[in-house]
Coordinates of C-alpha atoms in Angstrom, one line a residue:
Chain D
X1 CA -84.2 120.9 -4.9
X2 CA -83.6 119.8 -1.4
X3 CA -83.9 115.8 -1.2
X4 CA -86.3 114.4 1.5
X5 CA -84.9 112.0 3.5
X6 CA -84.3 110.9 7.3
X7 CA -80.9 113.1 7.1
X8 CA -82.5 116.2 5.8
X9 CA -85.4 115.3 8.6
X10 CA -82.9 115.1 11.0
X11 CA -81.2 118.5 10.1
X12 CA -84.3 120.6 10.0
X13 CA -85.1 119.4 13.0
X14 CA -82.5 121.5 14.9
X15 CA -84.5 124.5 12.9
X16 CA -87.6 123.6 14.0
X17 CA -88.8 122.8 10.3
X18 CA -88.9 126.6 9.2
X19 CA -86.3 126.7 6.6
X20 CA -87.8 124.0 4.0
X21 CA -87.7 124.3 0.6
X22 CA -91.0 125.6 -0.8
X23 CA -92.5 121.9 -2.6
X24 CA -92.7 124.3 -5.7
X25 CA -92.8 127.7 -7.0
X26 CA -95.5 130.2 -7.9
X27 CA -93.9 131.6 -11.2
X28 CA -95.8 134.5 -12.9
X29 CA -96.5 133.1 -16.7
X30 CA -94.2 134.0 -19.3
X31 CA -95.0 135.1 -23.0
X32 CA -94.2 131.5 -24.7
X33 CA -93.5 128.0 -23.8
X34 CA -92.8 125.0 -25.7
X35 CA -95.8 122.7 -24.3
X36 CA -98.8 124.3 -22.3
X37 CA -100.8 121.4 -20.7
X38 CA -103.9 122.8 -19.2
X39 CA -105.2 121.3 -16.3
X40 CA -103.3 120.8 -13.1
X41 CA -104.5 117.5 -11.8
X42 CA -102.8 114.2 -11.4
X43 CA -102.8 113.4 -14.9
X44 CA -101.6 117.2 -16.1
X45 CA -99.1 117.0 -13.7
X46 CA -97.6 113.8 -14.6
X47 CA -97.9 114.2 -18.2
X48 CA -95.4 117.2 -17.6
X49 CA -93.1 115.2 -15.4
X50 CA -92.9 112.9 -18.4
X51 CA -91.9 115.3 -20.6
X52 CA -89.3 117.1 -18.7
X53 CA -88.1 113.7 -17.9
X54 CA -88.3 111.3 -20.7
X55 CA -88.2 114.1 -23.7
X56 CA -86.4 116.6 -22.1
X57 CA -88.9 119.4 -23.0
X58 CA -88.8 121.7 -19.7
X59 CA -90.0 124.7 -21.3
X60 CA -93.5 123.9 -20.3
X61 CA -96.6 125.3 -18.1
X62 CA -98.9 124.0 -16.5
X63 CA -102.2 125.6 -16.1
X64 CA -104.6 125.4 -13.6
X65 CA -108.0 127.4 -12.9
X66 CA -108.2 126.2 -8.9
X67 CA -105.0 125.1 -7.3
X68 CA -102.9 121.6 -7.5
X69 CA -104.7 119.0 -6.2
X70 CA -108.1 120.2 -5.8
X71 CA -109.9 118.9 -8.3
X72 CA -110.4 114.7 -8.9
X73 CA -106.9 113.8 -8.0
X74 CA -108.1 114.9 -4.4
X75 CA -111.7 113.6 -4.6
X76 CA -111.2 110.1 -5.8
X77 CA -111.3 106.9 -3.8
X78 CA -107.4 106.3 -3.9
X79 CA -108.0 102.6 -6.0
X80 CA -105.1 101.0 -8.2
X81 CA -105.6 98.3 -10.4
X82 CA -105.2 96.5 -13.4
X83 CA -108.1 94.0 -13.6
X84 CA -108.8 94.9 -17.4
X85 CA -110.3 92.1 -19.8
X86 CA -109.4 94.1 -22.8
X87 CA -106.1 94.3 -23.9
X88 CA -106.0 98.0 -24.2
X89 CA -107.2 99.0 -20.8
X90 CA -104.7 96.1 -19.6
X91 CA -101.5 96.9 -20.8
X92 CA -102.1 100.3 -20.4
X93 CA -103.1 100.2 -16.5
X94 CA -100.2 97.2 -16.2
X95 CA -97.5 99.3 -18.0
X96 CA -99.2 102.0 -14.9
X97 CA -98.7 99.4 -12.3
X98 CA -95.0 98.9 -12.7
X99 CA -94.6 103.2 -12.5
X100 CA -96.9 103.1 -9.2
X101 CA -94.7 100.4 -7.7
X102 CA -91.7 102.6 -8.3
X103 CA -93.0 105.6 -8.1
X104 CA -92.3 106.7 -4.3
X105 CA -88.3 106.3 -5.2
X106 CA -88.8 107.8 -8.9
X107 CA -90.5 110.8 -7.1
X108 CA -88.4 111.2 -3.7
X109 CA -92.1 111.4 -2.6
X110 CA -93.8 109.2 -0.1
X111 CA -96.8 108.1 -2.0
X112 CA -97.8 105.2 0.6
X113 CA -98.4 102.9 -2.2
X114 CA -99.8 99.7 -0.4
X115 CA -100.6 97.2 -2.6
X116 CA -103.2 95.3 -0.6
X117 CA -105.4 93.3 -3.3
X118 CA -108.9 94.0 -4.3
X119 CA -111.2 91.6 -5.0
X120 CA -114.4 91.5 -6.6
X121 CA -117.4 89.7 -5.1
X122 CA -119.2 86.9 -7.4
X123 CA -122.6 86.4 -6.3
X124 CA -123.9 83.9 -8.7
X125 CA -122.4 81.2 -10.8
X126 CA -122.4 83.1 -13.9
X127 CA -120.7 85.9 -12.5
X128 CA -118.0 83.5 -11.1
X129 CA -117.8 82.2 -14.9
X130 CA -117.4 85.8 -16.2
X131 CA -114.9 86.7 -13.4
X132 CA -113.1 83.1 -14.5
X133 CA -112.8 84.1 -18.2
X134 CA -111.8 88.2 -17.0
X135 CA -108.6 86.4 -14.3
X136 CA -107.7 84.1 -17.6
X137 CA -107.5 87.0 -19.8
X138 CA -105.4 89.2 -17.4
X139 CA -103.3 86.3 -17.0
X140 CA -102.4 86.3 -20.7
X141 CA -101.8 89.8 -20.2
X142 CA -99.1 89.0 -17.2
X143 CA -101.7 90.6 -14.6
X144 CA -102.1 88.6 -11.7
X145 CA -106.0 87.1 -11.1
X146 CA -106.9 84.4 -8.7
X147 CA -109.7 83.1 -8.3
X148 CA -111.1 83.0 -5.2
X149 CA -114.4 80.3 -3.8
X150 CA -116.6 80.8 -1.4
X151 CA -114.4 79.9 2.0
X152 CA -111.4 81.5 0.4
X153 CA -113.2 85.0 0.4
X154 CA -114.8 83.9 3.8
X155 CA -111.1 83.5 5.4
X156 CA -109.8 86.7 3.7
X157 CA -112.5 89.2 4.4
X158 CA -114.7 87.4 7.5
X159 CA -116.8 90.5 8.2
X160 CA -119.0 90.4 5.0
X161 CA -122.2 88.7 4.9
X162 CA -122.0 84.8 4.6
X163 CA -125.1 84.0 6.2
X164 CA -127.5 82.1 4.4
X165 CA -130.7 83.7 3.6
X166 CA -129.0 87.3 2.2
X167 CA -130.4 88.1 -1.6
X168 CA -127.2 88.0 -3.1
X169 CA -124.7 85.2 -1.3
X170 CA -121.2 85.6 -1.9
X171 CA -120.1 83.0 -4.4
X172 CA -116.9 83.9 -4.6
X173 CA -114.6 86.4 -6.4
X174 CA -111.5 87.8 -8.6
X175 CA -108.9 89.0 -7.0
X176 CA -105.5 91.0 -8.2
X177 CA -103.1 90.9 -5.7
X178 CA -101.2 93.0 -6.8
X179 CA -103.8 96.2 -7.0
X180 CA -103.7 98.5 -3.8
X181 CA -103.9 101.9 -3.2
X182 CA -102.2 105.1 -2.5
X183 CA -102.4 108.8 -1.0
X184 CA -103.6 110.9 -4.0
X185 CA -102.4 114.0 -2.6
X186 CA -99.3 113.0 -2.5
X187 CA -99.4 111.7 -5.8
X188 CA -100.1 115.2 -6.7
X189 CA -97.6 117.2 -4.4
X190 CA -95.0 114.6 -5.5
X191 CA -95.3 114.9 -9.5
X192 CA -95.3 119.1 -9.2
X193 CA -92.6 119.3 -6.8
X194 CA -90.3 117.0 -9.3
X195 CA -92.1 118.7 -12.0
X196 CA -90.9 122.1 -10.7
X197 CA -87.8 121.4 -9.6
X198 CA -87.0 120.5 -13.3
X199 CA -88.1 123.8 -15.0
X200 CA -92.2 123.2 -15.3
X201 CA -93.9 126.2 -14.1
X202 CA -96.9 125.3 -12.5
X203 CA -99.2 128.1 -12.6
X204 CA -102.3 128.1 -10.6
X205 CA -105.7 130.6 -10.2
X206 CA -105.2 130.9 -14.3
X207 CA -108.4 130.0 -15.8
X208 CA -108.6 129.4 -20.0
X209 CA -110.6 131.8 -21.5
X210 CA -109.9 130.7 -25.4
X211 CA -107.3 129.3 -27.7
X212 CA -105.5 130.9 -30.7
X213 CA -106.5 128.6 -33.7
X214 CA -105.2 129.8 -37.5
X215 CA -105.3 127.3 -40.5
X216 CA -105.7 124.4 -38.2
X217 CA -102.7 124.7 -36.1
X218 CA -103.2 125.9 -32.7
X219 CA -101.0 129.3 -31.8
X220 CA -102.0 129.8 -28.3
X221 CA -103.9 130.4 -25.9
X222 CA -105.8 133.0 -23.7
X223 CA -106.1 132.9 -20.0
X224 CA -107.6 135.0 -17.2
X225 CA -103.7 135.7 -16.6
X226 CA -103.0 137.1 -20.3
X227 CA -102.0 135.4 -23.7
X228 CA -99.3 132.7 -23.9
X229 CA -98.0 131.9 -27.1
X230 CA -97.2 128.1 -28.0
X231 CA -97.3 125.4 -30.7
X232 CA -98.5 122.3 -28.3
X233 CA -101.9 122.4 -26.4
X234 CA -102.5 119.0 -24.2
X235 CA -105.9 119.2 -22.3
X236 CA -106.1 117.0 -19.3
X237 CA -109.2 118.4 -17.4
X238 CA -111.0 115.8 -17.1
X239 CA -114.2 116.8 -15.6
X240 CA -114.3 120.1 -17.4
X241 CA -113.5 118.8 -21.1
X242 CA -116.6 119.6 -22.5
X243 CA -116.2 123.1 -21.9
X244 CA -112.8 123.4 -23.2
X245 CA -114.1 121.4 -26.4
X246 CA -117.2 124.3 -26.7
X247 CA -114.7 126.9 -26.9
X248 CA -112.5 125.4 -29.5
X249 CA -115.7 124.0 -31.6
X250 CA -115.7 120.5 -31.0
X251 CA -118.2 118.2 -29.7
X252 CA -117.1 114.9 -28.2
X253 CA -118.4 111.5 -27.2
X254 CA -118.5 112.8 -23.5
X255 CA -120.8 113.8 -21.0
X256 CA -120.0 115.3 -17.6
X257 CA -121.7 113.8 -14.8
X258 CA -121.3 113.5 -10.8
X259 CA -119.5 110.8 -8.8
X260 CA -119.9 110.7 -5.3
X261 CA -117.6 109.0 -2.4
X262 CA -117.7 109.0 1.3
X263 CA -115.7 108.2 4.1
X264 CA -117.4 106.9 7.9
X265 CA -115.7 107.7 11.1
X266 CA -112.4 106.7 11.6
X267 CA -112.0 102.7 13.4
X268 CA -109.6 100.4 14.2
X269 CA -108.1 97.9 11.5
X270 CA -111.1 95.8 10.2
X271 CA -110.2 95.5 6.2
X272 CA -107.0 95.1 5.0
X273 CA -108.1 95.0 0.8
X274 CA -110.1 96.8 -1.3
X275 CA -113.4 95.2 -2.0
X276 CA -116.2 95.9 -4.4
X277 CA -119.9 94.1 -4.4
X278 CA -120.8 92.5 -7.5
X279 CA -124.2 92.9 -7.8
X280 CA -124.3 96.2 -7.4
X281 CA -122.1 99.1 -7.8
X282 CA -120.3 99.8 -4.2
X283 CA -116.3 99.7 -3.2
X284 CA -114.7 100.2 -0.1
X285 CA -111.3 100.2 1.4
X286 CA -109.9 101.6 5.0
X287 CA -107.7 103.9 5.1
X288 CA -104.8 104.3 7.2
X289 CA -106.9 107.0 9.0
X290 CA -109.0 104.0 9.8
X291 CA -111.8 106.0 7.9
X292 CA -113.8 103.3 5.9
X293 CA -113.3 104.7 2.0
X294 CA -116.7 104.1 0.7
X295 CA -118.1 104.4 -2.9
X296 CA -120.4 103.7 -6.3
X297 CA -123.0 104.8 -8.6
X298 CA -122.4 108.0 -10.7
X299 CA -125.6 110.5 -9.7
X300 CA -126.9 109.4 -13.2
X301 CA -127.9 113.0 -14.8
X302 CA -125.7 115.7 -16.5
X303 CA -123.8 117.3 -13.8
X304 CA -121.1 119.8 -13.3
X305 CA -121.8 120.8 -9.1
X306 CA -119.1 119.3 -7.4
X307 CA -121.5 117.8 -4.8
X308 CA -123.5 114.8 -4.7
X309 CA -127.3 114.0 -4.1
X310 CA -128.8 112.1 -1.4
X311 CA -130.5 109.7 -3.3
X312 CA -127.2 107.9 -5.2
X313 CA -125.3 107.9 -1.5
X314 CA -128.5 106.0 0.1
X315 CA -128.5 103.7 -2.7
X316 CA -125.0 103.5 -3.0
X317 CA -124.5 102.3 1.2
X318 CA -127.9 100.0 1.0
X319 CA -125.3 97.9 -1.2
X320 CA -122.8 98.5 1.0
X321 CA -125.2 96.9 4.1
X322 CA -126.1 94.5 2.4
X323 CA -122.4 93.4 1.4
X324 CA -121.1 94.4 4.9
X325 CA -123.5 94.9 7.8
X326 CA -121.0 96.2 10.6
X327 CA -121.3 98.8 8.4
X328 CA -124.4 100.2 9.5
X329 CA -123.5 101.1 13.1
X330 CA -120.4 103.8 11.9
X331 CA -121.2 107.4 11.6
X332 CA -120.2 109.4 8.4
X333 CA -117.9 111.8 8.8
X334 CA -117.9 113.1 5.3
X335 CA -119.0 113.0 1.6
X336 CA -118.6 114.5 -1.8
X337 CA -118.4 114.6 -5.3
X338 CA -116.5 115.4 -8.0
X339 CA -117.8 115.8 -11.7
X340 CA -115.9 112.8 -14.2
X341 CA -115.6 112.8 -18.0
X342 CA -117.9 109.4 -19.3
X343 CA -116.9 108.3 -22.3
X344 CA -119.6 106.4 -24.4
X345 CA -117.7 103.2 -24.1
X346 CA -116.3 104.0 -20.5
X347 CA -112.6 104.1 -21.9
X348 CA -110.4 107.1 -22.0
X349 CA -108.9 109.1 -24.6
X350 CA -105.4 110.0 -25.2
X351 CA -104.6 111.1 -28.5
X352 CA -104.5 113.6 -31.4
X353 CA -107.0 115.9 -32.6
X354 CA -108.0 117.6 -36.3
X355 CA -106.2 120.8 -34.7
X356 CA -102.8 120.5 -35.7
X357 CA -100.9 120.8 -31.8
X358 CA -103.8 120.0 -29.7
X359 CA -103.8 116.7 -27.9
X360 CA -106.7 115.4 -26.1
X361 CA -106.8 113.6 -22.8
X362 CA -110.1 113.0 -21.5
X363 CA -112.4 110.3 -20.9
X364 CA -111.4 108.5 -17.5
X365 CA -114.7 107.7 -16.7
X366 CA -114.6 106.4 -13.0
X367 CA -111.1 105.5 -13.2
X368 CA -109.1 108.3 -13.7
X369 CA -106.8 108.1 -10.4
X370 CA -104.8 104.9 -10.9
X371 CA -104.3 105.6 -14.7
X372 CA -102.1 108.8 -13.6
X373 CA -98.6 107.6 -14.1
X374 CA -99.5 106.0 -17.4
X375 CA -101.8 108.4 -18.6
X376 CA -98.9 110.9 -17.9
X377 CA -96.2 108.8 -19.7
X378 CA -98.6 108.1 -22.8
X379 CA -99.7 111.2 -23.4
X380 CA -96.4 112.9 -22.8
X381 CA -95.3 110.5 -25.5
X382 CA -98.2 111.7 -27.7
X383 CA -97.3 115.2 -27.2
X384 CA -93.7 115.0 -27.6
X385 CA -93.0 112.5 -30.6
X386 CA -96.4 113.8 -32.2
X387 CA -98.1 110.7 -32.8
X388 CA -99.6 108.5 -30.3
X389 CA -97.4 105.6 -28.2
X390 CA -98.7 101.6 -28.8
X391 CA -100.0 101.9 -24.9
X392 CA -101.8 104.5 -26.0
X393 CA -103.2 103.3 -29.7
X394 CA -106.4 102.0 -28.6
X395 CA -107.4 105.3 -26.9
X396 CA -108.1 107.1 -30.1
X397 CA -110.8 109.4 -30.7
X398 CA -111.9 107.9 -34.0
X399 CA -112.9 105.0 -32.4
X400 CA -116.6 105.5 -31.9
X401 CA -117.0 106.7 -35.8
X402 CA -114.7 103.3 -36.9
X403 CA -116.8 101.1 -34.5
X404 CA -113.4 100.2 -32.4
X405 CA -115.2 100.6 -29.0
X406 CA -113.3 99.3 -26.1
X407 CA -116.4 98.3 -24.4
X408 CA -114.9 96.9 -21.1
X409 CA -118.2 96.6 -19.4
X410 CA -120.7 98.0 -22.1
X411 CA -121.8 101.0 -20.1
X412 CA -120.6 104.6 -20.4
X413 CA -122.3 107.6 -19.3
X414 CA -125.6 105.1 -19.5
X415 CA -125.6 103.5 -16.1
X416 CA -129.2 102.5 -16.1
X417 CA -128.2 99.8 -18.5
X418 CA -126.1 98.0 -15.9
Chain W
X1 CA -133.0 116.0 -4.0
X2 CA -134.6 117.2 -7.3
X3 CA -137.9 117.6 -7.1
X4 CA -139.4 117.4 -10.7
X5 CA -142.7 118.9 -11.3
X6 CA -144.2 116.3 -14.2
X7 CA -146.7 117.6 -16.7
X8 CA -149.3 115.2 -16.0
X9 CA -149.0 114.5 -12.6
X10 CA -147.7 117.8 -11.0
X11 CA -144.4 117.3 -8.4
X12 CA -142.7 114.6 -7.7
X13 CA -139.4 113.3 -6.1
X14 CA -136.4 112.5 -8.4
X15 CA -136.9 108.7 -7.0
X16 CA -139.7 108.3 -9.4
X17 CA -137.7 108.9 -12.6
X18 CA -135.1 108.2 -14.7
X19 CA -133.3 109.8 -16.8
X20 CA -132.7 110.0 -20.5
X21 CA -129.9 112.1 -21.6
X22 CA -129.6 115.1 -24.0
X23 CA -132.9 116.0 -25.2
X24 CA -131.7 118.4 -28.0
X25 CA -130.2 115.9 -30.2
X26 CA -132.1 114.7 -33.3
X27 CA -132.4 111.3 -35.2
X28 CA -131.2 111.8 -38.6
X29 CA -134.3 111.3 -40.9
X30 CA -135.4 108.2 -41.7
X31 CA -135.2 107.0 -45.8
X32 CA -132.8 110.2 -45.7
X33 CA -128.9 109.7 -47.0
X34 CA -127.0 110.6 -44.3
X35 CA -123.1 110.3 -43.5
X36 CA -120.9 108.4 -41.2
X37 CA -120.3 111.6 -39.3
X38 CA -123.7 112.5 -38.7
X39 CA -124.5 109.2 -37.6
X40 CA -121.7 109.5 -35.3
X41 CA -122.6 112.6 -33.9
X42 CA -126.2 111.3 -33.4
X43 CA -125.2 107.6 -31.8
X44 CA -121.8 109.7 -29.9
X45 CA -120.8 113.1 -29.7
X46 CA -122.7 115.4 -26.8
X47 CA -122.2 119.0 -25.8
X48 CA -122.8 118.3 -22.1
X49 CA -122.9 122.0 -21.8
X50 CA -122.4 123.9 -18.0
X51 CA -125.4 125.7 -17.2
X52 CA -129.2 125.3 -19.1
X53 CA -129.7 121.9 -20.6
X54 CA -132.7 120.5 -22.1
X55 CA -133.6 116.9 -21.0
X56 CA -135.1 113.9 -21.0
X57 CA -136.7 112.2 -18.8
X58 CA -138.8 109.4 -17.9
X59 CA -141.8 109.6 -15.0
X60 CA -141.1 105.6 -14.6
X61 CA -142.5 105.1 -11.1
X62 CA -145.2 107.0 -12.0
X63 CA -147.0 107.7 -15.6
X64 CA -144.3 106.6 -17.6
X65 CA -144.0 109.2 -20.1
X66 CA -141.2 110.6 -21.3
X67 CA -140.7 114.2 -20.5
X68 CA -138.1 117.2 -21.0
X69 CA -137.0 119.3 -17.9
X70 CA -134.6 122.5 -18.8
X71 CA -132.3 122.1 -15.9
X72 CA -128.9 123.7 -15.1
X73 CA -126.4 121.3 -14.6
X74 CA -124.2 123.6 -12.4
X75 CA -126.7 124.7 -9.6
X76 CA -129.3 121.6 -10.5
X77 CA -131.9 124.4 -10.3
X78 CA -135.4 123.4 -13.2
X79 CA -136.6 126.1 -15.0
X80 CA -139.1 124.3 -17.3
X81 CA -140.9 120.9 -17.2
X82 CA -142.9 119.6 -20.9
X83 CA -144.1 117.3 -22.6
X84 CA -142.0 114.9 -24.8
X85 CA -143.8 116.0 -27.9
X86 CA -143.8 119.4 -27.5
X87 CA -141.8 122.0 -29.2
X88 CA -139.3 124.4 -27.1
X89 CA -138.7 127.5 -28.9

């Protein structure tokens, strides 16, 4: 694999750019492969990278209906974080934090990683309580939380609404310094092309049309593309896991609904964090476009179109006025949607299945982007080793018949109750 | 936006309601033994299938009764409004 780098820039420059390596191939699929991870999102892709890398199993395929990165790895808002009360969700998304800060140089991949803060607006004095008791408990977890006051908030982020008279003044807030974001695409393109490069072939336009299944133990599977044979099945199709799970009998605490984000027209600097308004559901972030990276609510009814409603969006930007007002003179420039896995207790799921060989990842809820690298390491742990890693314990799918909920904010796939 | 055509009030914007989830899943009897699992799969487990799903839903800016809508979930397009208590062959 070619390296990237200011020398190999240089060099192709003298041949105009025309004799790059292709990022990654486009390999027909063979008969049998030691791991087939269907699914070829962030989180697929990852989980392969992980498994080449850390376990040195390379004789694996990925595959994916559409093509890599057009599913939620390209639709999401580009968020990182850690800012998890619960100790699952915070070791796990801090164990994530540490690949995302290295990840450009583990990748050779420019992932424009900026880790900018986000804070999240209190607008009462019980929510500054709840946000004290969340920054304590990430702070036991070595996360980093501070607690912000009113004028702190005010000097960091001047162009909210601080005037007196608004219906929900800005108290304060929580912030992580240390959260950010980064270009999901390239999150993608950098995870196949290292992926590739060490023996995964990614196959693309290969839809699953069944699985092999004999005395419990999984055998293979069928695609659009023909049969491959195989002992290890990981699903990471978030989005589309229900429809997997029909065609291998299984019903799951998941429904599939629709998440919408937008972006306005591009402008000059303005916010240099993420933000999110706490009395509502509403985040937004600028991109280095200058685009203002805008979104909230799910659409709130089953859904598997991968476009949004009008309704959710007005709502959605009425919080977004009323949080930041500038924000009503910029034009959109685009919206859309992509369809999320909500778990009943709006945690993931990484683990084992009653299928001997199958391993489930599914469940992200509306935070499926910045779990990549550790959803990727985890499961290709859980895949590998054949039992699940500690990061990854919590995430089980017995959990809702043991009563082990990892209810982070008590609200699932049932927004309404927020 | 979905336009919902409520039994007893005819059609009406999706602003007016709220929604309710699968309508197809069953309360295990009451005063019935029942096990963990089906519990489970009662309180938990949905199919959240692609395509016709039977609904609830809940006129609450208007009459306030519960209804089911068949909808599909990949196109949005409603086949079929009803009444909560009626029975869908």
């Amino acid at each position: 694999m070619q390296k990237y780098s200011i020398f190999n820039l240089v060099k192709n420059a003298f041949s105009n750019h025309e004799n790059w390596d292709l990022a990654w191939k486009d390999p027909t699929p063979k008969e049998e492969y030691d791991v087939v991870i269907i699914g070829g999102g962030g989180h697929g892709l990852a989980t392969a990278y992980y498994l080449a890398k850390e376990h040195n199993i390379t004789k694996v395929a990925i595959i994916e209906k559409g093509w890599i990165g057009g599913g939620n790895v390209g639709r999401n808002t580009t968020i990182i974080r850690s800012n998890y009360m619960h100790d699952e969700n915070a070791l796990f998304s801090e164990f994530g934090m540490d690949l995302w800060r290295k990840m450009s140089q583990d990748l050779n991949y420019n992932v424009m990683f900026s880790p900018r803060g986000i804070i999240n607006l209190a607008h009462s004095d019980a929510q500054m309580n709840a946000y004290a008791r969340r920054g304590n408990s990430m702070r036991l977890n070595g996360i980093d939380a501070v607690l912000l006051n009113r004028e702190q908030v005010k000097e960091i982020i001047p162009m909210a609404d601080f005037s007196e008279n608004v219906r929900f003044p800005i108290f304060g807030g929580l912030m992580q310094p240390s959260a950010g974001t980064a270009r999901h695409d390239a999150v993608a393109w950098g995870y196949a092309r290292q992926a590739d490069s060490m023996g995964v072939d990614i196959i693309q336009n290969c839809e699953v049309t069944g699985f092999d299944v004999t005395a419990g133990k999984i055998n293979g599977i069928r695609t659009s593309r023909g049969n491959i044979k195989t002992k290890k099945v990981g699903l990471c199709v978030a989005g589309s896991t229900n429809m997997l799970a029909e065609k291998l009998n299984m019903t799951l605490p998941i429904e599939t609904h629709l998440l919408q984000a937008c972006v306005s027209e591009p402008v000059k600097p303005i916010l240099d964090r993420v933000v999110t308004f706490g009395a509502g559901h509403f985040y937004i972030s600028q991109s280095d476009k200058g685009e203002m990276v805008m979104g909230g609510d799910l659409d709130g009814y089953n859904s598997y179109a991968q476009r949004g409603n009008l309704p959710t969006l007005q709502h959605v930007l009425t919080e977004g006025i009323a949080m930041m007002p500038f924000l009503s003179k910029l034009k959109m420039l685009r919206t859309w949607g992509g369809i999320m896995d909500m778990s009943m207790d709006g945690s993931p799921i990484i683990d084992k299945t009653h299928i001997d060989g199958l391993y489930l990842n599914c469940g992200w809820c509306y935070g499926g982007f910045k779990a990549t690298p550790a959803s990727g390491w985890t499961f290709a742990h859980t895949i590998a080793q054949d039992r699940v890693h500690e990061l990854n314990a919590g995430f089980s799918l017995n959990r809702f018949s043991t009563g082990h909920l990892i209810d982070e904010k008590g609200l699932g796939t049932k927004t309404w109750i927020s | 936006m979905l336009h919902i055509k409520c039994p007893y009030c005819g059609m009406r914007s999706q602003n007016e309601f709220s929604y309710g989830g699968d309508a197809s899943v069953k309360r295990p009897e009451l005063n019935k033994e029942i096990s963990d699992q089906e519990w489970d799969s009662f309180v938990y487990n949905r199919k959240s299938l692609r395509g016709k799903h039977l609904e609830l839903w809940q006129h609450l800016s208007g009459c306030r009764q519960w209804i089911k809508v068949e909808r599909d979930t990949a196109t949005h397009e409603i086949f079929n409004t009803h009444k909560a208590d009626e029975e869908i062959s």
